[in-house]
Amino acid sequence: MLAYIIGVVLFALGICVSVALHEAGHMVTAKAFGMKVRRYFVGFGPTVFSWRRGETEYGLKWIPLGGFCDIAGMTALDEVTPDEAPRAMWRFKTWKRTVVMSAGSITHFILGFVVLYLMAVTMGLPSLAAAEPVQPVLESTSCAVSTTSKAQAEAQAKNPACPPGALTPAKSAGLLPGDKVLTVGGKPVATWEEMLTAVQATSGPTAFEVQRGTERLRLTVDVPKVQRWNGSTVKEVGMIGASPKLPPLTTQYGPVAAVGATFSFTGTMFAQTAQRLVEFPQRIPAVVTAIFGGERDPNTPVSVVGASRIGGEAVEQGIWVLFFFLLASLNFFIGVFNLLPLLPLDGGHIAVVWYERVRDWIRGLRGKAAGGPVDYTRLSGITMVLVLIGGAVTLLTVTADIVNPIRLTQ
């Protein structure tokens, strides 16, 4: 239990540090371009302590959830003092404002990359092959035994040793570790799952075609029918007594090779993040179902609470690879999500800035003067709707993560 609590706290702290650095990204780039940064605080709520250095006040607040960076004149509607007016953010060039507003997301991407790189050179990156269908290649042969209850199935999994006199169909037929099964009873099989399905549906002498090195062999396996517990009931199935050769769960790299491997892995994660964002709306009904007692789909969105709980379970079970992988994934997700062209996200502000730029370019082609800054009050209605939707989704996911959380083991 203590390890679980430590894991939850560490994961939550990792998220808080990530969000605080997100705001630091805005601050550093704004200062670099000469914009005035009034305040940079970590956390929200009452101030614990603060200090002033130059023109910026730095501090820590009691609620350690994120932070904020107060840049003078982010929009033309923001109040600025006479001395701040020349350095108001909205007066700067479009590309400079874009860099400042995207710096938070870029910080998340850098953090995610650094976490993955450190994983690559220490504990290894999760193997992408592990997520692909398992090939019908034998790791070892064993015996065909009956399991008529959950307890027997678990005992067999923990101690696969064959009892005296047990049948060993695969071994007796001449199948060896490393053999790749090509056909079962004349039916081609491409994955271990397909081979398992074909074996379970047959019995008696059955033709197996296998690849052994450069040879293609034809063997006959006398497949017995045994009683097997499938999670809820007992079913009679064919069984040959063989285990699949599983791909390694992680792959470790040297300091140089890890750079390319991390870039490749990061690209894959970006593609997966984009896919999750596209599927996000259609998964919300499943979250509601889970709140009211339905089975929680592991593919449904999770909040910071849910991610922290999974991180806690990962630490409790000693699966540090999963802990850091989740932390990197969350950084990538936050970074991409924050760039969506929706107010009040940074991506929404970037979209407005570039709308002004394109609008003024078109006006220039027509011989007209540049238009003024966008009036954000006209967008307040849309912004409020999006804020309410975002708040509702957050409330739903937090609730589901409390009453019916996703767990590593059921």
Short mmCIF file of C-alpha atoms in Angstrom, two decimals:
data_model
loop_
_atom_site.label_atom_id
_atom_site.label_comp_id
_atom_site.label_asym_id
_atom_site.label_seq_id
_atom_site.Cartn_x
_atom_site.Cartn_y
_atom_site.Cartn_z
CA MET A 1 0.00 0.00 0.00
CA LEU A 2 2.86 2.38 0.83
CA ALA A 3 4.44 1.75 -2.58
CA TYR A 4 1.10 2.55 -4.24
CA ILE A 5 0.77 5.85 -2.36
CA ILE A 6 4.36 6.77 -3.21
CA GLY A 7 3.65 5.98 -6.88
CA VAL A 8 0.51 8.15 -6.93
CA VAL A 9 2.35 11.05 -5.30
CA LEU A 10 5.35 10.72 -7.64
CA PHE A 11 3.16 10.62 -10.75
CA ALA A 12 1.06 13.60 -9.60
CA LEU A 13 4.27 15.48 -8.83
CA GLY A 14 5.60 14.64 -12.29
CA ILE A 15 2.47 16.11 -13.87
CA CYS A 16 2.67 19.24 -11.72
CA VAL A 17 6.32 19.75 -12.67
CA SER A 18 5.42 19.28 -16.35
CA VAL A 19 2.67 21.92 -16.23
CA ALA A 20 4.89 24.31 -14.25
CA LEU A 21 7.60 23.93 -16.90
CA HIS A 22 4.93 24.51 -19.57
CA GLU A 23 4.35 27.96 -18.10
CA ALA A 24 8.11 28.45 -17.75
CA GLY A 25 8.35 27.88 -21.51
CA HIS A 26 5.99 30.82 -22.08
CA MET A 27 7.97 32.96 -19.63
CA VAL A 28 11.43 32.26 -21.04
CA THR A 29 10.47 32.89 -24.67
CA ALA A 30 8.46 36.02 -23.78
CA LYS A 31 11.43 37.49 -21.90
CA ALA A 32 13.76 36.55 -24.76
CA PHE A 33 11.66 38.63 -27.19
CA GLY A 34 11.42 41.59 -24.80
CA MET A 35 7.83 41.15 -23.65
CA LYS A 36 7.06 42.08 -20.06
CA VAL A 37 6.34 39.12 -17.78
CA ARG A 38 4.63 40.39 -14.66
CA ARG A 39 4.35 37.16 -12.67
CA TYR A 40 5.35 33.51 -12.79
CA PHE A 41 3.80 31.29 -10.13
CA VAL A 42 3.76 27.55 -9.54
CA GLY A 43 0.37 26.38 -8.26
CA PHE A 44 -2.89 28.21 -7.56
CA GLY A 45 -4.72 29.64 -4.58
CA PRO A 46 -3.20 31.60 -1.68
CA THR A 47 0.46 32.49 -1.98
CA VAL A 48 2.92 30.53 0.15
CA PHE A 49 5.83 32.84 -0.63
CA SER A 50 7.05 35.03 -3.46
CA TRP A 51 9.97 37.23 -4.41
CA ARG A 52 10.67 39.82 -7.08
CA ARG A 53 13.61 39.72 -9.41
CA GLY A 54 13.77 42.53 -11.89
CA GLU A 55 10.31 43.29 -13.19
CA THR A 56 8.89 39.79 -12.57
CA GLU A 57 7.37 38.38 -9.38
CA TYR A 58 8.05 34.67 -8.81
CA GLY A 59 6.28 32.53 -6.26
CA LEU A 60 4.64 29.36 -5.02
CA LYS A 61 0.96 28.90 -4.19
CA TRP A 62 -0.73 26.40 -1.91
CA ILE A 63 -2.53 24.28 -4.51
CA PRO A 64 0.25 22.54 -6.48
CA LEU A 65 -1.76 22.05 -9.67
CA GLY A 66 0.04 23.65 -12.57
CA GLY A 67 0.85 27.35 -12.51
CA PHE A 68 0.54 30.51 -14.57
CA CYS A 69 2.60 33.08 -16.43
CA ASP A 70 1.20 36.63 -16.60
CA ILE A 71 2.45 38.36 -19.76
CA ALA A 72 1.41 41.98 -20.17
CA GLY A 73 -1.01 42.63 -23.03
CA MET A 74 -1.57 39.12 -24.32
CA THR A 75 -4.58 40.56 -26.18
CA ALA A 76 -5.46 44.14 -27.07
CA LEU A 77 -8.28 44.02 -24.49
CA ASP A 78 -5.92 43.41 -21.57
CA GLU A 79 -5.25 46.41 -19.34
CA VAL A 80 -1.65 47.60 -19.39
CA THR A 81 0.11 50.50 -17.72
CA PRO A 82 1.67 53.25 -19.85
CA ASP A 83 5.16 51.82 -19.34
CA GLU A 84 3.94 48.32 -20.32
CA ALA A 85 2.10 49.43 -23.48
CA PRO A 86 5.13 49.44 -25.85
CA ARG A 87 6.03 45.90 -24.72
CA ALA A 88 2.49 44.49 -24.75
CA MET A 89 2.51 41.02 -26.28
CA TRP A 90 -0.12 41.81 -28.91
CA ARG A 91 2.16 44.46 -30.44
CA PHE A 92 4.89 41.97 -31.32
CA LYS A 93 5.34 40.24 -34.68
CA THR A 94 3.11 37.26 -35.46
CA TRP A 95 5.95 34.73 -35.46
CA LYS A 96 7.21 35.90 -32.06
CA ARG A 97 3.76 35.61 -30.48
CA THR A 98 3.38 32.18 -32.10
CA VAL A 99 6.67 31.01 -30.60
CA VAL A 100 5.69 32.26 -27.13
CA MET A 101 2.24 30.69 -27.23
CA SER A 102 3.49 27.36 -28.60
CA ALA A 103 6.45 27.23 -26.18
CA GLY A 104 4.35 25.49 -23.52
CA SER A 105 3.47 22.60 -25.81
CA ILE A 106 7.03 22.43 -27.13
CA THR A 107 8.20 22.10 -23.52
CA HIS A 108 5.89 19.09 -23.07
CA PHE A 109 7.29 17.52 -26.24
CA ILE A 110 10.87 18.05 -25.03
CA LEU A 111 10.03 16.58 -21.61
CA GLY A 112 8.38 13.54 -23.19
CA PHE A 113 11.39 13.02 -25.47
CA VAL A 114 13.85 13.31 -22.57
CA VAL A 115 11.88 10.78 -20.50
CA LEU A 116 11.83 8.33 -23.42
CA TYR A 117 15.54 8.82 -24.13
CA LEU A 118 16.46 8.13 -20.50
CA MET A 119 14.25 5.03 -20.64
CA ALA A 120 15.97 3.89 -23.85
CA VAL A 121 19.45 3.97 -22.29
CA THR A 122 18.45 2.54 -18.91
CA MET A 123 15.40 0.28 -18.67
CA GLY A 124 14.60 0.18 -22.40
CA LEU A 125 11.74 1.42 -24.56
CA PRO A 126 8.53 -0.61 -24.78
CA SER A 127 8.85 -2.87 -27.80
CA LEU A 128 6.45 -1.89 -30.58
CA ALA A 129 6.51 -5.52 -31.69
CA ALA A 130 4.94 -6.46 -28.35
CA ALA A 131 1.74 -4.73 -29.45
CA GLU A 132 1.61 -6.64 -32.74
CA PRO A 133 -0.01 -10.08 -33.19
CA VAL A 134 2.20 -12.88 -31.85
CA GLN A 135 3.74 -15.05 -34.55
CA PRO A 136 3.00 -18.83 -34.49
CA VAL A 137 6.54 -19.66 -33.35
CA LEU A 138 7.13 -22.14 -30.51
CA GLU A 139 9.11 -21.05 -27.47
CA SER A 140 8.77 -24.40 -25.74
CA THR A 141 6.72 -27.59 -25.62
CA SER A 142 4.85 -28.86 -22.58
CA CYS A 143 1.92 -31.13 -21.81
CA ALA A 144 -1.79 -31.11 -22.50
CA VAL A 145 -3.57 -31.05 -19.12
CA SER A 146 -7.11 -30.31 -18.03
CA THR A 147 -7.95 -27.26 -15.88
CA THR A 148 -11.55 -27.22 -14.67
CA SER A 149 -11.42 -24.18 -12.37
CA LYS A 150 -9.83 -20.77 -12.05
CA ALA A 151 -7.59 -22.05 -9.24
CA GLN A 152 -6.30 -24.91 -11.40
CA ALA A 153 -5.68 -22.55 -14.32
CA GLU A 154 -3.68 -20.17 -12.11
CA ALA A 155 -1.72 -23.05 -10.56
CA GLN A 156 -0.87 -24.43 -14.01
CA ALA A 157 0.27 -21.00 -15.18
CA LYS A 158 2.58 -20.63 -12.15
CA ASN A 159 3.92 -24.18 -12.36
CA PRO A 160 3.73 -25.51 -15.94
CA ALA A 161 5.72 -28.67 -15.10
CA CYS A 162 4.11 -31.78 -16.54
CA PRO A 163 2.75 -34.40 -14.11
CA PRO A 164 3.89 -38.02 -14.57
CA GLY A 165 2.25 -39.72 -17.55
CA ALA A 166 0.87 -36.47 -19.01
CA LEU A 167 0.38 -36.24 -22.76
CA THR A 168 2.95 -34.20 -24.73
CA PRO A 169 1.42 -34.06 -28.23
CA ALA A 170 3.70 -31.38 -29.73
CA LYS A 171 6.90 -32.88 -28.35
CA SER A 172 5.88 -36.43 -29.27
CA ALA A 173 5.18 -35.36 -32.85
CA GLY A 174 8.65 -33.86 -33.20
CA LEU A 175 7.82 -30.17 -32.89
CA LEU A 176 10.80 -28.20 -31.53
CA PRO A 177 11.30 -24.74 -29.98
CA GLY A 178 11.80 -22.22 -32.79
CA ASP A 179 9.48 -24.02 -35.23
CA LYS A 180 7.07 -21.71 -37.01
CA VAL A 181 3.68 -23.27 -37.69
CA LEU A 182 2.47 -22.55 -41.23
CA THR A 183 -0.66 -24.68 -41.48
CA VAL A 184 -2.90 -26.73 -39.16
CA GLY A 185 -4.96 -29.41 -40.89
CA GLY A 186 -4.24 -27.76 -44.22
CA LYS A 187 -5.43 -24.37 -43.00
CA PRO A 188 -2.84 -21.55 -43.18
CA VAL A 189 -2.23 -19.69 -39.90
CA ALA A 190 -0.50 -16.29 -39.67
CA THR A 191 -0.65 -15.62 -35.91
CA TRP A 192 -0.50 -17.61 -32.70
CA GLU A 193 -4.15 -16.75 -32.06
CA GLU A 194 -5.15 -18.24 -35.42
CA MET A 195 -3.11 -21.36 -34.70
CA LEU A 196 -4.67 -21.70 -31.24
CA THR A 197 -8.17 -21.40 -32.69
CA ALA A 198 -7.42 -24.05 -35.32
CA VAL A 199 -5.90 -26.46 -32.77
CA GLN A 200 -8.78 -26.06 -30.33
CA ALA A 201 -11.26 -26.91 -33.08
CA THR A 202 -9.56 -30.18 -34.05
CA SER A 203 -8.75 -33.56 -32.49
CA GLY A 204 -6.91 -36.76 -33.39
CA PRO A 205 -4.07 -37.06 -35.94
CA THR A 206 -3.69 -33.64 -37.58
CA ALA A 207 -1.22 -32.49 -40.22
CA PHE A 208 1.05 -29.59 -39.21
CA GLU A 209 3.32 -27.85 -41.68
CA VAL A 210 6.19 -25.99 -40.00
CA GLN A 211 9.17 -23.89 -40.98
CA ARG A 212 12.40 -25.00 -39.28
CA GLY A 213 15.30 -22.88 -40.46
CA THR A 214 15.29 -23.20 -44.24
CA GLU A 215 13.27 -26.44 -44.23
CA ARG A 216 9.52 -26.91 -44.52
CA LEU A 217 8.44 -30.02 -42.63
CA ARG A 218 5.15 -31.89 -42.49
CA LEU A 219 4.43 -33.46 -39.09
CA THR A 220 1.42 -35.27 -37.71
CA VAL A 221 0.27 -34.32 -34.23
CA ASP A 222 -2.23 -36.50 -32.36
CA VAL A 223 -4.32 -33.73 -30.81
CA PRO A 224 -6.20 -34.76 -27.63
CA LYS A 225 -9.34 -33.09 -26.30
CA VAL A 226 -8.97 -31.67 -22.78
CA GLN A 227 -11.14 -29.70 -20.37
CA ARG A 228 -9.99 -26.06 -20.15
CA TRP A 229 -11.15 -23.19 -17.96
CA ASN A 230 -11.71 -20.16 -20.20
CA GLY A 231 -12.40 -17.54 -17.53
CA SER A 232 -16.05 -18.29 -16.85
CA THR A 233 -16.84 -21.84 -17.96
CA VAL A 234 -15.16 -25.15 -18.74
CA LYS A 235 -14.87 -26.04 -22.40
CA GLU A 236 -13.52 -29.12 -24.18
CA VAL A 237 -10.85 -28.09 -26.68
CA GLY A 238 -7.97 -29.55 -28.63
CA MET A 239 -4.51 -28.91 -27.13
CA ILE A 240 -0.98 -29.76 -28.25
CA GLY A 241 1.05 -28.43 -25.30
CA ALA A 242 3.12 -25.55 -26.72
CA SER A 243 3.94 -21.97 -25.70
CA PRO A 244 4.50 -19.02 -28.07
CA LYS A 245 7.77 -17.15 -28.48
CA LEU A 246 6.88 -13.66 -27.27
CA PRO A 247 8.76 -10.55 -28.43
CA PRO A 248 10.77 -8.75 -25.75
CA LEU A 249 8.72 -6.25 -23.75
CA THR A 250 11.47 -3.62 -23.91
CA THR A 251 14.51 -2.85 -26.05
CA GLN A 252 17.54 -1.12 -24.56
CA TYR A 253 19.90 1.08 -26.60
CA GLY A 254 23.30 2.68 -26.30
CA PRO A 255 23.56 6.48 -25.82
CA VAL A 256 23.97 7.16 -29.56
CA ALA A 257 21.53 4.59 -30.93
CA ALA A 258 18.97 5.74 -28.37
CA VAL A 259 18.64 9.12 -30.11
CA GLY A 260 17.31 7.64 -33.36
CA ALA A 261 15.23 5.04 -31.51
CA THR A 262 13.65 7.73 -29.35
CA PHE A 263 12.81 9.91 -32.35
CA SER A 264 11.20 6.91 -34.07
CA PHE A 265 9.28 5.94 -30.94
CA THR A 266 8.20 9.56 -30.43
CA GLY A 267 6.80 9.68 -33.97
CA THR A 268 4.75 6.57 -33.27
CA MET A 269 3.46 8.08 -30.04
CA PHE A 270 2.45 11.30 -31.83
CA ALA A 271 0.44 9.24 -34.34
CA GLN A 272 -1.24 7.35 -31.49
CA THR A 273 -1.96 10.62 -29.65
CA ALA A 274 -3.60 12.09 -32.74
CA GLN A 275 -5.70 8.95 -33.10
CA ARG A 276 -6.82 9.16 -29.46
CA LEU A 277 -7.82 12.80 -29.93
CA VAL A 278 -9.92 11.90 -32.97
CA GLU A 279 -11.62 9.10 -31.00
CA PHE A 280 -12.00 11.19 -27.83
CA PRO A 281 -15.63 12.37 -28.33
CA GLN A 282 -16.97 8.90 -29.19
CA ARG A 283 -15.47 7.41 -26.00
CA ILE A 284 -17.22 9.81 -23.61
CA PRO A 285 -20.49 7.77 -23.50
CA ALA A 286 -18.46 4.78 -22.26
CA VAL A 287 -17.15 6.96 -19.42
CA VAL A 288 -20.73 7.80 -18.39
CA THR A 289 -21.65 4.11 -18.53
CA ALA A 290 -18.69 3.28 -16.27
CA ILE A 291 -19.81 5.87 -13.70
CA PHE A 292 -23.18 4.14 -13.36
CA GLY A 293 -21.77 0.66 -12.87
CA GLY A 294 -20.86 -0.51 -16.36
CA GLU A 295 -17.54 -2.20 -17.08
CA ARG A 296 -14.77 0.39 -17.52
CA ASP A 297 -13.28 0.25 -20.99
CA PRO A 298 -9.48 0.55 -20.64
CA ASN A 299 -9.45 2.69 -23.81
CA THR A 300 -11.66 5.41 -22.31
CA PRO A 301 -10.10 8.79 -21.41
CA VAL A 302 -8.58 9.20 -17.95
CA SER A 303 -8.04 12.31 -15.86
CA VAL A 304 -4.94 13.26 -13.90
CA VAL A 305 -6.51 11.33 -11.01
CA GLY A 306 -6.84 8.16 -13.09
CA ALA A 307 -3.36 8.47 -14.59
CA SER A 308 -1.91 8.94 -11.10
CA ARG A 309 -3.72 5.84 -9.83
CA ILE A 310 -2.36 3.76 -12.71
CA GLY A 311 1.09 5.21 -12.01
CA GLY A 312 0.70 4.17 -8.37
CA GLU A 313 -0.21 0.61 -9.36
CA ALA A 314 2.77 0.49 -11.73
CA VAL A 315 5.13 1.44 -8.88
CA GLU A 316 3.42 -1.00 -6.52
CA GLN A 317 4.00 -3.82 -9.01
CA GLY A 318 7.51 -2.66 -9.84
CA ILE A 319 6.64 -1.83 -13.47
CA TRP A 320 8.69 1.36 -13.72
CA VAL A 321 8.73 1.14 -17.53
CA LEU A 322 4.96 1.68 -17.51
CA PHE A 323 5.24 4.51 -14.97
CA PHE A 324 7.63 6.56 -17.11
CA PHE A 325 5.90 5.60 -20.36
CA LEU A 326 2.62 6.97 -18.97
CA LEU A 327 4.39 10.16 -17.90
CA ALA A 328 5.85 10.65 -21.38
CA SER A 329 2.50 9.82 -23.02
CA LEU A 330 0.67 12.35 -20.87
CA ASN A 331 3.18 15.06 -21.79
CA PHE A 332 2.68 14.37 -25.48
CA PHE A 333 -1.11 14.34 -25.08
CA ILE A 334 -1.19 17.63 -23.15
CA GLY A 335 1.17 19.21 -25.68
CA VAL A 336 -0.90 18.19 -28.71
CA PHE A 337 -4.24 18.93 -27.02
CA ASN A 338 -3.08 22.41 -26.04
CA LEU A 339 -2.36 23.23 -29.69
CA LEU A 340 -5.92 22.54 -30.84
CA PRO A 341 -7.31 25.74 -32.43
CA LEU A 342 -9.87 26.28 -29.69
CA LEU A 343 -10.04 29.07 -27.13
CA PRO A 344 -8.94 29.34 -24.35
CA LEU A 345 -6.18 26.88 -25.34
CA ASP A 346 -2.89 28.26 -26.64
CA GLY A 347 -3.80 26.83 -30.02
CA GLY A 348 -6.89 29.03 -30.06
CA HIS A 349 -4.81 32.15 -29.45
CA ILE A 350 -2.37 31.07 -32.17
CA ALA A 351 -5.30 30.63 -34.57
CA VAL A 352 -6.52 34.18 -33.83
CA VAL A 353 -3.03 35.61 -34.34
CA TRP A 354 -2.68 33.93 -37.74
CA TYR A 355 -6.21 34.93 -38.70
CA GLU A 356 -5.14 38.54 -38.16
CA ARG A 357 -2.02 37.99 -40.25
CA VAL A 358 -3.84 36.37 -43.20
CA ARG A 359 -6.66 38.93 -43.00
CA ASP A 360 -4.19 41.84 -43.13
CA TRP A 361 -2.30 40.18 -46.02
CA ILE A 362 -5.54 39.93 -48.00
CA ARG A 363 -6.46 43.52 -47.14
CA GLY A 364 -3.00 44.59 -48.32
CA LEU A 365 -3.54 42.89 -51.69
CA ARG A 366 -6.76 44.87 -51.99
CA GLY A 367 -5.01 48.13 -51.17
CA LYS A 368 -6.55 48.47 -47.74
CA ALA A 369 -4.93 49.27 -44.42
CA ALA A 370 -4.37 46.52 -41.86
CA GLY A 371 -7.32 45.78 -39.60
CA GLY A 372 -7.17 46.16 -35.85
CA PRO A 373 -6.69 43.37 -33.34
CA VAL A 374 -9.48 40.80 -33.09
CA ASP A 375 -12.13 41.75 -30.55
CA TYR A 376 -12.05 38.84 -28.11
CA THR A 377 -15.40 39.88 -26.63
CA ARG A 378 -17.05 38.59 -29.81
CA LEU A 379 -15.50 35.20 -29.14
CA SER A 380 -16.45 35.11 -25.46
CA GLY A 381 -19.63 33.12 -26.09
CA ILE A 382 -17.83 30.36 -27.99
CA THR A 383 -15.04 30.39 -25.43
CA MET A 384 -17.50 29.99 -22.56
CA VAL A 385 -19.22 27.05 -24.28
CA LEU A 386 -15.88 25.32 -24.81
CA VAL A 387 -14.86 25.98 -21.20
CA LEU A 388 -18.13 24.45 -19.96
CA ILE A 389 -17.71 21.42 -22.22
CA GLY A 390 -14.11 20.99 -21.05
CA GLY A 391 -15.19 21.31 -17.42
CA ALA A 392 -17.96 18.73 -17.88
CA VAL A 393 -15.59 16.24 -19.54
CA THR A 394 -13.05 16.74 -16.75
CA LEU A 395 -15.74 16.18 -14.11
CA LEU A 396 -16.91 13.00 -15.84
CA THR A 397 -13.42 11.51 -16.18
CA VAL A 398 -12.45 12.39 -12.60
CA THR A 399 -15.68 10.85 -11.31
CA ALA A 400 -15.15 7.68 -13.33
CA ASP A 401 -11.54 7.46 -12.13
CA ILE A 402 -12.75 7.61 -8.54
CA VAL A 403 -15.78 5.30 -8.62
CA ASN A 404 -14.70 2.90 -11.39
CA PRO A 405 -11.00 3.35 -12.17
CA ILE A 406 -8.96 1.60 -14.84
CA ARG A 407 -6.67 -0.92 -13.16
CA LEU A 408 -3.60 -2.79 -14.33
CA THR A 409 -5.02 -6.06 -12.97
CA GLN A 410 -8.66 -6.95 -12.47
#
